[in-house]
Short mmCIF file of N, CA and C in Angstrom, two decimals:
data_model
loop_
_atom_site.label_atom_id
_atom_site.label_comp_id
_atom_site.label_asym_id
_atom_site.label_seq_id
_atom_site.Cartn_x
_atom_site.Cartn_y
_atom_site.Cartn_z
N UNK A 1 0.84 -1.17 0.00
CA UNK A 1 0.00 0.00 0.00
C UNK A 1 0.89 1.24 0.00
N UNK A 2 0.61 2.17 -0.88
CA UNK A 2 1.41 3.38 -0.99
C UNK A 2 1.09 4.31 0.18
N UNK A 3 2.11 5.01 0.64
CA UNK A 3 1.90 5.97 1.70
C UNK A 3 1.65 7.34 1.09
N UNK A 4 0.89 8.15 1.79
CA UNK A 4 0.62 9.50 1.32
C UNK A 4 1.85 10.36 1.52
N UNK A 5 2.12 11.26 0.57
CA UNK A 5 3.27 12.14 0.74
C UNK A 5 3.02 13.11 1.90
N UNK A 6 4.11 13.54 2.54
CA UNK A 6 3.98 14.52 3.61
C UNK A 6 3.73 15.89 3.00
N UNK A 7 3.31 16.81 3.83
CA UNK A 7 3.09 18.18 3.37
C UNK A 7 4.38 18.76 2.79
N UNK A 8 5.49 18.52 3.46
CA UNK A 8 6.77 19.04 2.98
C UNK A 8 7.12 18.46 1.60
N UNK A 9 6.86 17.17 1.41
CA UNK A 9 7.13 16.54 0.11
C UNK A 9 6.22 17.10 -0.97
N UNK A 10 4.93 17.26 -0.64
CA UNK A 10 3.99 17.84 -1.60
C UNK A 10 4.38 19.26 -1.98
N UNK A 11 4.77 20.05 -0.98
CA UNK A 11 5.20 21.42 -1.26
C UNK A 11 6.40 21.44 -2.20
N UNK A 12 7.40 20.64 -1.89
CA UNK A 12 8.61 20.61 -2.71
C UNK A 12 8.31 20.17 -4.14
N UNK A 13 7.52 19.12 -4.29
CA UNK A 13 7.17 18.60 -5.61
C UNK A 13 6.36 19.62 -6.40
N UNK A 14 5.39 20.24 -5.74
CA UNK A 14 4.53 21.21 -6.41
C UNK A 14 5.32 22.44 -6.85
N UNK A 15 6.17 22.94 -5.96
CA UNK A 15 6.99 24.10 -6.33
C UNK A 15 7.90 23.79 -7.51
N UNK A 16 8.53 22.63 -7.48
CA UNK A 16 9.42 22.24 -8.57
C UNK A 16 8.66 22.16 -9.88
N UNK A 17 7.48 21.58 -9.86
CA UNK A 17 6.68 21.45 -11.07
C UNK A 17 6.27 22.83 -11.61
N UNK A 18 5.82 23.71 -10.73
CA UNK A 18 5.38 25.04 -11.17
C UNK A 18 6.55 25.87 -11.70
N UNK A 19 7.71 25.70 -11.11
CA UNK A 19 8.88 26.46 -11.57
C UNK A 19 9.32 26.03 -12.96
N UNK A 20 8.99 24.79 -13.35
CA UNK A 20 9.36 24.33 -14.69
C UNK A 20 8.40 24.85 -15.75
N UNK A 21 7.29 25.45 -15.30
CA UNK A 21 6.31 26.01 -16.24
C UNK A 21 5.11 25.10 -16.39
N UNK A 22 3.95 25.72 -16.50
CA UNK A 22 2.70 24.95 -16.57
C UNK A 22 2.66 24.00 -17.75
N UNK A 23 3.17 24.42 -18.89
CA UNK A 23 3.08 23.58 -20.08
C UNK A 23 4.04 22.40 -20.02
N UNK A 24 4.96 22.41 -19.07
CA UNK A 24 5.89 21.29 -18.92
C UNK A 24 5.40 20.25 -17.93
N UNK A 25 4.25 20.50 -17.31
CA UNK A 25 3.70 19.56 -16.34
C UNK A 25 2.67 18.69 -17.05
N UNK A 26 2.93 17.37 -17.13
CA UNK A 26 1.94 16.50 -17.76
C UNK A 26 0.62 16.54 -16.99
N UNK A 27 -0.48 16.45 -17.71
CA UNK A 27 -1.80 16.50 -17.08
C UNK A 27 -1.94 15.43 -16.00
N UNK A 28 -1.42 14.24 -16.26
CA UNK A 28 -1.53 13.17 -15.25
C UNK A 28 -0.80 13.54 -13.97
N UNK A 29 0.34 14.19 -14.09
CA UNK A 29 1.08 14.62 -12.90
C UNK A 29 0.34 15.72 -12.16
N UNK A 30 -0.24 16.65 -12.92
CA UNK A 30 -1.02 17.73 -12.30
C UNK A 30 -2.22 17.16 -11.56
N UNK A 31 -2.89 16.20 -12.15
CA UNK A 31 -4.06 15.60 -11.52
C UNK A 31 -3.66 14.82 -10.26
N UNK A 32 -2.53 14.09 -10.33
CA UNK A 32 -2.05 13.36 -9.15
C UNK A 32 -1.73 14.32 -8.01
N UNK A 33 -1.06 15.42 -8.34
CA UNK A 33 -0.68 16.39 -7.31
C UNK A 33 -1.91 17.06 -6.71
N UNK A 34 -2.83 17.48 -7.56
CA UNK A 34 -4.02 18.14 -7.03
C UNK A 34 -4.86 17.17 -6.20
N UNK A 35 -4.90 15.91 -6.60
CA UNK A 35 -5.64 14.91 -5.83
C UNK A 35 -5.00 14.70 -4.45
N UNK A 36 -3.68 14.64 -4.40
CA UNK A 36 -2.98 14.47 -3.13
C UNK A 36 -3.26 15.65 -2.20
N UNK A 37 -3.19 16.87 -2.74
CA UNK A 37 -3.48 18.06 -1.94
C UNK A 37 -4.94 18.04 -1.48
N UNK A 38 -5.84 17.73 -2.38
CA UNK A 38 -7.26 17.75 -2.05
C UNK A 38 -7.56 16.76 -0.92
N UNK A 39 -7.03 15.57 -1.02
CA UNK A 39 -7.27 14.56 0.02
C UNK A 39 -6.72 15.01 1.37
N UNK A 40 -5.53 15.58 1.35
CA UNK A 40 -4.93 16.06 2.60
C UNK A 40 -5.80 17.15 3.23
N UNK A 41 -6.29 18.07 2.42
CA UNK A 41 -7.11 19.16 2.94
C UNK A 41 -8.48 18.67 3.41
N UNK A 42 -9.10 17.78 2.64
CA UNK A 42 -10.41 17.26 3.04
C UNK A 42 -10.34 16.50 4.36
N UNK A 43 -9.24 15.79 4.56
CA UNK A 43 -9.09 14.99 5.78
C UNK A 43 -8.66 15.81 6.98
N UNK A 44 -8.31 17.07 6.77
CA UNK A 44 -7.83 17.91 7.86
C UNK A 44 -8.91 18.28 8.86
N UNK A 45 -10.14 18.39 8.38
CA UNK A 45 -11.22 18.83 9.24
C UNK A 45 -11.23 20.33 9.50
N UNK A 46 -10.31 21.08 8.92
CA UNK A 46 -10.23 22.53 9.13
C UNK A 46 -11.02 23.24 8.03
N UNK A 47 -11.97 24.11 8.42
CA UNK A 47 -12.83 24.76 7.42
C UNK A 47 -12.06 25.52 6.34
N UNK A 48 -11.00 26.23 6.69
CA UNK A 48 -10.27 26.99 5.68
C UNK A 48 -9.58 26.07 4.67
N UNK A 49 -9.21 24.87 5.11
CA UNK A 49 -8.61 23.91 4.18
C UNK A 49 -9.68 23.24 3.32
N UNK A 50 -10.88 23.13 3.84
CA UNK A 50 -11.99 22.59 3.05
C UNK A 50 -12.28 23.50 1.86
N UNK A 51 -12.18 24.82 2.08
CA UNK A 51 -12.39 25.78 1.00
C UNK A 51 -11.33 25.61 -0.09
N UNK A 52 -10.09 25.38 0.32
CA UNK A 52 -9.01 25.17 -0.65
C UNK A 52 -9.28 23.87 -1.41
N UNK A 53 -9.71 22.84 -0.71
CA UNK A 53 -10.00 21.56 -1.36
C UNK A 53 -11.09 21.72 -2.42
N UNK A 54 -12.11 22.53 -2.13
CA UNK A 54 -13.17 22.77 -3.13
C UNK A 54 -12.61 23.48 -4.36
N UNK A 55 -11.73 24.44 -4.15
CA UNK A 55 -11.15 25.14 -5.31
C UNK A 55 -10.24 24.21 -6.10
N UNK A 56 -9.56 23.32 -5.42
CA UNK A 56 -8.75 22.32 -6.14
C UNK A 56 -9.66 21.44 -7.00
N UNK A 57 -10.81 21.07 -6.47
CA UNK A 57 -11.78 20.30 -7.26
C UNK A 57 -12.22 21.06 -8.49
N UNK A 58 -12.44 22.37 -8.32
CA UNK A 58 -12.80 23.22 -9.45
C UNK A 58 -11.68 23.22 -10.49
N UNK A 59 -10.44 23.35 -10.04
CA UNK A 59 -9.30 23.34 -10.96
C UNK A 59 -9.21 22.01 -11.70
N UNK A 60 -9.44 20.91 -11.00
CA UNK A 60 -9.40 19.60 -11.65
C UNK A 60 -10.44 19.52 -12.76
N UNK A 61 -11.63 20.03 -12.50
CA UNK A 61 -12.68 20.03 -13.52
C UNK A 61 -12.26 20.86 -14.72
N UNK A 62 -11.66 22.02 -14.46
CA UNK A 62 -11.22 22.89 -15.55
C UNK A 62 -10.10 22.25 -16.38
N UNK A 63 -9.22 21.50 -15.73
CA UNK A 63 -8.10 20.87 -16.43
C UNK A 63 -8.53 19.71 -17.31
N UNK A 64 -9.70 19.16 -17.03
CA UNK A 64 -10.17 18.02 -17.84
C UNK A 64 -11.27 18.41 -18.81
N UNK A 65 -11.67 19.68 -18.81
CA UNK A 65 -12.72 20.15 -19.72
C UNK A 65 -12.17 20.26 -21.14
N UNK A 66 -13.05 20.07 -22.09
CA UNK A 66 -12.70 20.24 -23.50
C UNK A 66 -13.63 21.27 -24.09
N UNK A 67 -13.18 22.32 -24.68
CA UNK A 67 -11.78 22.76 -24.74
C UNK A 67 -11.37 23.39 -23.41
N UNK A 68 -10.05 23.48 -23.21
CA UNK A 68 -9.53 24.13 -22.02
C UNK A 68 -9.85 25.62 -22.07
N UNK A 69 -10.20 26.17 -20.93
CA UNK A 69 -10.49 27.59 -20.80
C UNK A 69 -9.36 28.21 -19.98
N UNK A 70 -8.37 28.74 -20.68
CA UNK A 70 -7.18 29.29 -20.03
C UNK A 70 -7.49 30.36 -19.00
N UNK A 71 -8.43 31.25 -19.32
CA UNK A 71 -8.77 32.33 -18.38
C UNK A 71 -9.39 31.75 -17.11
N UNK A 72 -10.26 30.77 -17.25
CA UNK A 72 -10.89 30.15 -16.07
C UNK A 72 -9.85 29.40 -15.24
N UNK A 73 -8.94 28.71 -15.90
CA UNK A 73 -7.85 28.02 -15.19
C UNK A 73 -7.01 29.06 -14.46
N UNK A 74 -6.73 30.17 -15.12
CA UNK A 74 -5.96 31.25 -14.49
C UNK A 74 -6.66 31.80 -13.27
N UNK A 75 -7.97 32.00 -13.35
CA UNK A 75 -8.72 32.50 -12.19
C UNK A 75 -8.66 31.50 -11.04
N UNK A 76 -8.74 30.22 -11.34
CA UNK A 76 -8.67 29.20 -10.31
C UNK A 76 -7.28 29.18 -9.66
N UNK A 77 -6.24 29.26 -10.49
CA UNK A 77 -4.88 29.31 -9.95
C UNK A 77 -4.69 30.54 -9.07
N UNK A 78 -5.24 31.67 -9.50
CA UNK A 78 -5.14 32.90 -8.72
C UNK A 78 -5.88 32.76 -7.39
N UNK A 79 -7.05 32.14 -7.42
CA UNK A 79 -7.80 31.90 -6.18
C UNK A 79 -7.00 31.01 -5.24
N UNK A 80 -6.42 29.95 -5.78
CA UNK A 80 -5.59 29.07 -4.97
C UNK A 80 -4.37 29.81 -4.42
N UNK A 81 -3.82 30.71 -5.22
CA UNK A 81 -2.68 31.51 -4.76
C UNK A 81 -3.07 32.40 -3.59
N UNK A 82 -4.25 33.02 -3.68
CA UNK A 82 -4.74 33.87 -2.58
C UNK A 82 -5.00 33.04 -1.33
N UNK A 83 -5.62 31.89 -1.51
CA UNK A 83 -5.90 31.02 -0.37
C UNK A 83 -4.60 30.53 0.27
N UNK A 84 -3.63 30.20 -0.56
CA UNK A 84 -2.34 29.74 -0.06
C UNK A 84 -1.63 30.85 0.70
N UNK A 85 -1.74 32.06 0.19
CA UNK A 85 -1.14 33.21 0.88
C UNK A 85 -1.75 33.35 2.28
N UNK A 86 -3.06 33.23 2.37
CA UNK A 86 -3.72 33.31 3.67
C UNK A 86 -3.23 32.21 4.61
N UNK A 87 -3.08 31.00 4.09
CA UNK A 87 -2.61 29.87 4.90
C UNK A 87 -1.17 30.07 5.36
N UNK A 88 -0.35 30.69 4.52
CA UNK A 88 1.07 30.86 4.87
C UNK A 88 1.24 31.75 6.09
N UNK A 89 0.27 32.61 6.34
CA UNK A 89 0.37 33.55 7.47
C UNK A 89 0.21 32.86 8.82
N UNK A 90 -0.45 31.71 8.84
CA UNK A 90 -0.66 30.99 10.10
C UNK A 90 -0.02 29.61 10.10
N UNK A 91 0.74 29.31 9.06
CA UNK A 91 1.35 27.99 8.93
C UNK A 91 2.54 27.84 9.89
N UNK A 92 2.88 26.60 10.22
CA UNK A 92 4.09 26.37 11.01
C UNK A 92 5.31 26.95 10.28
N UNK A 93 6.27 27.40 11.05
CA UNK A 93 7.46 28.03 10.46
C UNK A 93 8.18 27.13 9.46
N UNK A 94 8.05 25.83 9.62
CA UNK A 94 8.70 24.91 8.69
C UNK A 94 8.07 24.94 7.30
N UNK A 95 6.80 25.34 7.21
CA UNK A 95 6.10 25.34 5.92
C UNK A 95 5.85 26.74 5.36
N UNK A 96 5.88 27.75 6.21
CA UNK A 96 5.50 29.11 5.79
C UNK A 96 6.29 29.62 4.59
N UNK A 97 7.62 29.50 4.56
CA UNK A 97 8.34 30.03 3.39
C UNK A 97 7.95 29.35 2.08
N UNK A 98 7.79 28.04 2.10
CA UNK A 98 7.40 27.33 0.88
C UNK A 98 5.97 27.64 0.48
N UNK A 99 5.09 27.81 1.46
CA UNK A 99 3.71 28.20 1.14
C UNK A 99 3.67 29.59 0.53
N UNK A 100 4.49 30.47 1.05
CA UNK A 100 4.57 31.83 0.49
C UNK A 100 5.08 31.78 -0.95
N UNK A 101 6.09 30.97 -1.20
CA UNK A 101 6.62 30.82 -2.56
C UNK A 101 5.57 30.19 -3.47
N UNK A 102 4.85 29.19 -2.96
CA UNK A 102 3.79 28.56 -3.75
C UNK A 102 2.72 29.58 -4.10
N UNK A 103 2.34 30.40 -3.14
CA UNK A 103 1.35 31.45 -3.38
C UNK A 103 1.82 32.38 -4.49
N UNK A 104 3.06 32.80 -4.43
CA UNK A 104 3.62 33.70 -5.44
C UNK A 104 3.56 33.06 -6.82
N UNK A 105 3.94 31.78 -6.91
CA UNK A 105 3.94 31.07 -8.19
C UNK A 105 2.52 30.94 -8.74
N UNK A 106 1.57 30.55 -7.87
CA UNK A 106 0.19 30.39 -8.33
C UNK A 106 -0.41 31.71 -8.80
N UNK A 107 -0.15 32.77 -8.05
CA UNK A 107 -0.67 34.09 -8.45
C UNK A 107 -0.05 34.55 -9.77
N UNK A 108 1.25 34.33 -9.94
CA UNK A 108 1.93 34.73 -11.18
C UNK A 108 1.39 33.95 -12.37
N UNK A 109 1.34 32.63 -12.23
CA UNK A 109 0.87 31.79 -13.34
C UNK A 109 -0.61 32.04 -13.63
N UNK A 110 -1.40 32.20 -12.58
CA UNK A 110 -2.82 32.48 -12.77
C UNK A 110 -3.02 33.79 -13.50
N UNK A 111 -2.26 34.82 -13.10
CA UNK A 111 -2.35 36.12 -13.77
C UNK A 111 -1.97 36.05 -15.23
N UNK A 112 -0.93 35.27 -15.53
CA UNK A 112 -0.50 35.12 -16.92
C UNK A 112 -1.61 34.50 -17.76
N UNK A 113 -2.25 33.46 -17.23
CA UNK A 113 -3.33 32.80 -18.00
C UNK A 113 -4.56 33.68 -18.12
N UNK A 114 -4.89 34.39 -17.06
CA UNK A 114 -6.07 35.27 -17.09
C UNK A 114 -5.91 36.36 -18.12
N UNK A 115 -4.69 36.82 -18.33
CA UNK A 115 -4.45 37.96 -19.21
C UNK A 115 -4.10 37.57 -20.65
N UNK A 116 -4.08 36.27 -20.95
CA UNK A 116 -3.82 35.85 -22.31
C UNK A 116 -5.04 36.12 -23.18
N UNK A 117 -4.82 36.57 -24.42
CA UNK A 117 -5.98 36.76 -25.30
C UNK A 117 -6.62 35.42 -25.63
N UNK A 118 -7.95 35.42 -25.75
CA UNK A 118 -8.64 34.19 -26.11
C UNK A 118 -8.39 33.87 -27.57
N UNK A 119 -8.39 32.59 -27.86
CA UNK A 119 -8.07 32.15 -29.22
C UNK A 119 -9.30 31.94 -30.04
#
């Protein structure tokens, strides 16, 4: 039976993937990562993490829709970035810097997608 990744492992993996660029992340890897985050948040029992889990579910739906809606994906990434920023303010010191970096990456990537012209 596979063990669930720790928060630190998920943070490191997610940051590394985002730093390589969204188009370099295979959809299967993105779905696996979002599923791992969603499960961790849903099982936390904390209301603010439940909200993040719902937005992750929204992002998963957007990533599997045909055709992809870049602006909607960007809005979802931006929302997740804002939520992550809020979490980083109360996170344990061991996670706060990486959560802050994750927030920055999500907001940057989300903004880029939101501002792309529609095709």
